[in-house]
Structures are given as structure tokens and as C-alpha cells.
Amino acid sequence: METDAATFEARQHLAAGRPDAAVALLEKAQREGALTPEARRLLSQSLVQQGKLNAAIDCHQPLLQPDLKQADRQARDDAFALAQMMQMAMYYEDAGRIARQLVARDASDLGAVQLLSTLTLWLEGPEAAAAIIGQSADWSEMP
């Protein structure tokens, strides 16, 4: 099955609440050839909905760019999604590394700040988390 056709059909299955069917289609497409980035995103999302976090992380990992400072919006979204999956799977330090890169890229990225401050709270305590929130608040108050 062609990846674009599988992606289209899998998106319909996922919208209908059938992540199992979406995974089956996309994994078949993957066995038959490389997945497009869009298909890879959809497969990782479907795996998350099935509760298969480690498989979702493995699937999504190739979308992570090595240098997030120059990342475009899609690369940011891919990195953020991966960090969220890692947080759910309790890979807090790995998720924190990605979140730190996202905050370094854009200190006003509230989603990344929230993720990083939560992870920092868990790993380093309230003072370290407050410092991250404070740095973001300082930046957002600038004209």
C-alpha cells in the first residue's frame, strides 16, 4: 500500500477512534517501504492512543532534529510531541533535555516552558522550576 493512501485511510480510522486499524495500516506501509514524516507522526500518535509509549517514541525519534535552535515550526512540534511522549513514559531526563532545547530556541514557547518547569519541579525541586518560569515571565514582559 502506498504511504499516502495508508496515511489518508489511517487518519480516518484514528478520527473514528480506531487506532488499532490505523497502526495496522501504517505498519504494513512501513514494511513495504519508508514512511513519510506525516505517516510517521500519525503512526506515533496512534501508538500513543494504544498505550504503546515505547513503540511511539521509537517511531517518532527519527523526526527529532539534532539542532532545535534553527528548527522550523514543524520540527518544534515534532520535538515537543516526542518530549511529551517521553514524559508520559517517565523518561524525565530525556524529555527535559528536549524541553530545554525548545526553551533555548524560544523562551516564550509556553508549552515548552510548562513542560520544562514541570519536569524540573519533579527532578530538581520548586526553586529550580520557579527560576524557569521566572525567566519566561521576564522575557514575555519585554515590549
PDB file of N, CA, C and O in Angstrom, residues 26-63:
ATOM      1  N   LEU A  26      -0.480   1.517   8.855  1.00  0.00           N
ATOM      2  CA  LEU A  26       0.792   2.227   8.763  1.00  0.00           C
ATOM      3  C   LEU A  26       1.984   1.292   8.956  1.00  0.00           C
ATOM      4  O   LEU A  26       3.023   1.484   8.318  1.00  0.00           O
ATOM      5  N   GLU A  27       1.842   0.303   9.813  1.00  0.00           N
ATOM      6  CA  GLU A  27       2.933  -0.664   9.961  1.00  0.00           C
ATOM      7  C   GLU A  27       3.103  -1.490   8.697  1.00  0.00           C
ATOM      8  O   GLU A  27       4.219  -1.816   8.309  1.00  0.00           O
ATOM      9  N   LYS A  28       2.006  -1.804   8.033  1.00  0.00           N
ATOM     10  CA  LYS A  28       2.082  -2.518   6.749  1.00  0.00           C
ATOM     11  C   LYS A  28       2.789  -1.642   5.717  1.00  0.00           C
ATOM     12  O   LYS A  28       3.673  -2.107   4.980  1.00  0.00           O
ATOM     13  N   ALA A  29       2.424  -0.373   5.667  1.00  0.00           N
ATOM     14  CA  ALA A  29       3.080   0.550   4.733  1.00  0.00           C
ATOM     15  C   ALA A  29       4.568   0.677   5.052  1.00  0.00           C
ATOM     16  O   ALA A  29       5.393   0.751   4.147  1.00  0.00           O
ATOM     17  N   GLN A  30       4.905   0.657   6.330  1.00  0.00           N
ATOM     18  CA  GLN A  30       6.303   0.759   6.737  1.00  0.00           C
ATOM     19  C   GLN A  30       7.089  -0.477   6.295  1.00  0.00           C
ATOM     20  O   GLN A  30       8.225  -0.355   5.839  1.00  0.00           O
ATOM     21  N   ARG A  31       6.497  -1.637   6.400  1.00  0.00           N
ATOM     22  CA  ARG A  31       7.178  -2.863   5.960  1.00  0.00           C
ATOM     23  C   ARG A  31       7.412  -2.852   4.460  1.00  0.00           C
ATOM     24  O   ARG A  31       8.389  -3.425   3.970  1.00  0.00           O
ATOM     25  N   GLU A  32       6.526  -2.212   3.740  1.00  0.00           N
ATOM     26  CA  GLU A  32       6.622  -2.172   2.280  1.00  0.00           C
ATOM     27  C   GLU A  32       7.506  -1.039   1.772  1.00  0.00           C
ATOM     28  O   GLU A  32       7.832  -0.988   0.595  1.00  0.00           O
ATOM     29  N   GLY A  33       7.910  -0.131   2.637  1.00  0.00           N
ATOM     30  CA  GLY A  33       8.760   0.995   2.242  1.00  0.00           C
ATOM     31  C   GLY A  33       8.842   2.002   3.366  1.00  0.00           C
ATOM     32  O   GLY A  33       8.204   1.857   4.404  1.00  0.00           O
ATOM     33  N   ALA A  34       9.632   3.027   3.171  1.00  0.00           N
ATOM     34  CA  ALA A  34       9.817   4.050   4.203  1.00  0.00           C
ATOM     35  C   ALA A  34       8.548   4.880   4.374  1.00  0.00           C
ATOM     36  O   ALA A  34       7.836   5.155   3.408  1.00  0.00           O
ATOM     37  N   LEU A  35       8.301   5.278   5.611  1.00  0.00           N
ATOM     38  CA  LEU A  35       7.164   6.146   5.901  1.00  0.00           C
ATOM     39  C   LEU A  35       7.544   7.594   5.653  1.00  0.00           C
ATOM     40  O   LEU A  35       8.664   8.014   5.935  1.00  0.00           O
ATOM     41  N   THR A  36       6.585   8.358   5.178  1.00  0.00           N
ATOM     42  CA  THR A  36       6.780   9.801   5.082  1.00  0.00           C
ATOM     43  C   THR A  36       6.770  10.362   6.507  1.00  0.00           C
ATOM     44  O   THR A  36       6.248   9.720   7.427  1.00  0.00           O
ATOM     45  N   PRO A  37       7.312  11.558   6.714  1.00  0.00           N
ATOM     46  CA  PRO A  37       7.232  12.152   8.057  1.00  0.00           C
ATOM     47  C   PRO A  37       5.788  12.269   8.555  1.00  0.00           C
ATOM     48  O   PRO A  37       5.523  12.007   9.730  1.00  0.00           O
ATOM     49  N   GLU A  38       4.864  12.610   7.682  1.00  0.00           N
ATOM     50  CA  GLU A  38       3.460  12.716   8.087  1.00  0.00           C
ATOM     51  C   GLU A  38       2.929  11.366   8.555  1.00  0.00           C
ATOM     52  O   GLU A  38       2.238  11.268   9.578  1.00  0.00           O
ATOM     53  N   ALA A  39       3.252  10.300   7.838  1.00  0.00           N
ATOM     54  CA  ALA A  39       2.807   8.965   8.229  1.00  0.00           C
ATOM     55  C   ALA A  39       3.453   8.545   9.543  1.00  0.00           C
ATOM     56  O   ALA A  39       2.818   7.926  10.393  1.00  0.00           O
ATOM     57  N   ARG A  40       4.711   8.907   9.736  1.00  0.00           N
ATOM     58  CA  ARG A  40       5.415   8.583  10.980  1.00  0.00           C
ATOM     59  C   ARG A  40       4.751   9.285  12.164  1.00  0.00           C
ATOM     60  O   ARG A  40       4.573   8.708  13.235  1.00  0.00           O
ATOM     61  N   ARG A  41       4.373  10.555  11.990  1.00  0.00           N
ATOM     62  CA  ARG A  41       3.670  11.294  13.049  1.00  0.00           C
ATOM     63  C   ARG A  41       2.346  10.618  13.391  1.00  0.00           C
ATOM     64  O   ARG A  41       1.990  10.465  14.554  1.00  0.00           O
ATOM     65  N   LEU A  42       1.632  10.233  12.376  1.00  0.00           N
ATOM     66  CA  LEU A  42       0.334   9.586  12.569  1.00  0.00           C
ATOM     67  C   LEU A  42       0.498   8.229  13.251  1.00  0.00           C
ATOM     68  O   LEU A  42      -0.283   7.878  14.142  1.00  0.00           O
ATOM     69  N   LEU A  43       1.520   7.464  12.860  1.00  0.00           N
ATOM     70  CA  LEU A  43       1.756   6.178  13.487  1.00  0.00           C
ATOM     71  C   LEU A  43       2.115   6.353  14.961  1.00  0.00           C
ATOM     72  O   LEU A  43       1.576   5.646  15.815  1.00  0.00           O
ATOM     73  N   SER A  44       2.975   7.307  15.262  1.00  0.00           N
ATOM     74  CA  SER A  44       3.337   7.503  16.670  1.00  0.00           C
ATOM     75  C   SER A  44       2.127   7.956  17.484  1.00  0.00           C
ATOM     76  O   SER A  44       1.916   7.491  18.609  1.00  0.00           O
ATOM     77  N   GLN A  45       1.291   8.809  16.919  1.00  0.00           N
ATOM     78  CA  GLN A  45       0.065   9.243  17.602  1.00  0.00           C
ATOM     79  C   GLN A  45      -0.869   8.062  17.845  1.00  0.00           C
ATOM     80  O   GLN A  45      -1.448   7.923  18.931  1.00  0.00           O
ATOM     81  N   SER A  46      -0.985   7.183  16.866  1.00  0.00           N
ATOM     82  CA  SER A  46      -1.846   6.011  17.001  1.00  0.00           C
ATOM     83  C   SER A  46      -1.303   5.065  18.063  1.00  0.00           C
ATOM     84  O   SER A  46      -2.068   4.491  18.848  1.00  0.00           O
ATOM     85  N   LEU A  47       0.009   4.900  18.096  1.00  0.00           N
ATOM     86  CA  LEU A  47       0.630   4.035  19.109  1.00  0.00           C
ATOM     87  C   LEU A  47       0.414   4.597  20.514  1.00  0.00           C
ATOM     88  O   LEU A  47       0.172   3.840  21.458  1.00  0.00           O
ATOM     89  N   VAL A  48       0.494   5.917  20.654  1.00  0.00           N
ATOM     90  CA  VAL A  48       0.221   6.538  21.954  1.00  0.00           C
ATOM     91  C   VAL A  48      -1.209   6.224  22.380  1.00  0.00           C
ATOM     92  O   VAL A  48      -1.466   5.878  23.533  1.00  0.00           O
ATOM     93  N   GLN A  49      -2.136   6.338  21.455  1.00  0.00           N
ATOM     94  CA  GLN A  49      -3.541   6.064  21.793  1.00  0.00           C
ATOM     95  C   GLN A  49      -3.758   4.608  22.179  1.00  0.00           C
ATOM     96  O   GLN A  49      -4.690   4.299  22.918  1.00  0.00           O
ATOM     97  N   GLN A  50      -2.903   3.728  21.706  1.00  0.00           N
ATOM     98  CA  GLN A  50      -2.976   2.324  22.105  1.00  0.00           C
ATOM     99  C   GLN A  50      -2.263   2.082  23.437  1.00  0.00           C
ATOM    100  O   GLN A  50      -2.331   0.986  23.974  1.00  0.00           O
ATOM    101  N   GLY A  51      -1.559   3.094  23.939  1.00  0.00           N
ATOM    102  CA  GLY A  51      -0.810   2.929  25.175  1.00  0.00           C
ATOM    103  C   GLY A  51       0.569   2.331  24.971  1.00  0.00           C
ATOM    104  O   GLY A  51       1.217   1.920  25.935  1.00  0.00           O
ATOM    105  N   LYS A  52       1.046   2.300  23.746  1.00  0.00           N
ATOM    106  CA  LYS A  52       2.355   1.722  23.419  1.00  0.00           C
ATOM    107  C   LYS A  52       3.383   2.857  23.329  1.00  0.00           C
ATOM    108  O   LYS A  52       3.841   3.226  22.241  1.00  0.00           O
ATOM    109  N   LEU A  53       3.718   3.411  24.490  1.00  0.00           N
ATOM    110  CA  LEU A  53       4.567   4.601  24.524  1.00  0.00           C
ATOM    111  C   LEU A  53       5.973   4.344  24.002  1.00  0.00           C
ATOM    112  O   LEU A  53       6.524   5.173  23.271  1.00  0.00           O
ATOM    113  N   ASN A  54       6.581   3.231  24.375  1.00  0.00           N
ATOM    114  CA  ASN A  54       7.936   2.968  23.903  1.00  0.00           C
ATOM    115  C   ASN A  54       7.989   2.811  22.390  1.00  0.00           C
ATOM    116  O   ASN A  54       8.898   3.320  21.737  1.00  0.00           O
ATOM    117  N   ALA A  55       6.999   2.130  21.820  1.00  0.00           N
ATOM    118  CA  ALA A  55       6.934   1.993  20.365  1.00  0.00           C
ATOM    119  C   ALA A  55       6.701   3.353  19.703  1.00  0.00           C
ATOM    120  O   ALA A  55       7.283   3.650  18.660  1.00  0.00           O
ATOM    121  N   ALA A  56       5.869   4.182  20.317  1.00  0.00           N
ATOM    122  CA  ALA A  56       5.607   5.520  19.779  1.00  0.00           C
ATOM    123  C   ALA A  56       6.884   6.365  19.798  1.00  0.00           C
ATOM    124  O   ALA A  56       7.179   7.077  18.842  1.00  0.00           O
ATOM    125  N   ILE A  57       7.630   6.279  20.891  1.00  0.00           N
ATOM    126  CA  ILE A  57       8.885   7.037  20.994  1.00  0.00           C
ATOM    127  C   ILE A  57       9.865   6.573  19.920  1.00  0.00           C
ATOM    128  O   ILE A  57      10.473   7.388  19.228  1.00  0.00           O
ATOM    129  N   ASP A  58      10.005   5.262  19.778  1.00  0.00           N
ATOM    130  CA  ASP A  58      10.910   4.723  18.751  1.00  0.00           C
ATOM    131  C   ASP A  58      10.497   5.170  17.357  1.00  0.00           C
ATOM    132  O   ASP A  58      11.346   5.486  16.524  1.00  0.00           O
ATOM    133  N   CYS A  59       9.209   5.197  17.113  1.00  0.00           N
ATOM    134  CA  CYS A  59       8.688   5.615  15.809  1.00  0.00           C
ATOM    135  C   CYS A  59       8.936   7.100  15.558  1.00  0.00           C
ATOM    136  O   CYS A  59       9.311   7.507  14.461  1.00  0.00           O
ATOM    137  N   HIS A  60       8.751   7.913  16.584  1.00  0.00           N
ATOM    138  CA  HIS A  60       8.830   9.373  16.443  1.00  0.00           C
ATOM    139  C   HIS A  60      10.275   9.900  16.479  1.00  0.00           C
ATOM    140  O   HIS A  60      10.556  10.973  15.952  1.00  0.00           O
ATOM    141  N   GLN A  61      11.169   9.155  17.095  1.00  0.00           N
ATOM    142  CA  GLN A  61      12.554   9.594  17.297  1.00  0.00           C
ATOM    143  C   GLN A  61      13.245  10.093  16.017  1.00  0.00           C
ATOM    144  O   GLN A  61      13.932  11.117  16.058  1.00  0.00           O
ATOM    145  N   PRO A  62      13.091   9.432  14.869  1.00  0.00           N
ATOM    146  CA  PRO A  62      13.777   9.914  13.659  1.00  0.00           C
ATOM    147  C   PRO A  62      13.345  11.315  13.205  1.00  0.00           C
ATOM    148  O   PRO A  62      14.045  11.946  12.413  1.00  0.00           O
ATOM    149  N   LEU A  63      12.228  11.807  13.715  1.00  0.00           N
ATOM    150  CA  LEU A  63      11.769  13.143  13.336  1.00  0.00           C
ATOM    151  C   LEU A  63      12.479  14.250  14.115  1.00  0.00           C
ATOM    152  O   LEU A  63      12.382  15.423  13.756  1.00  0.00           O
TER     153      LEU A  63
END
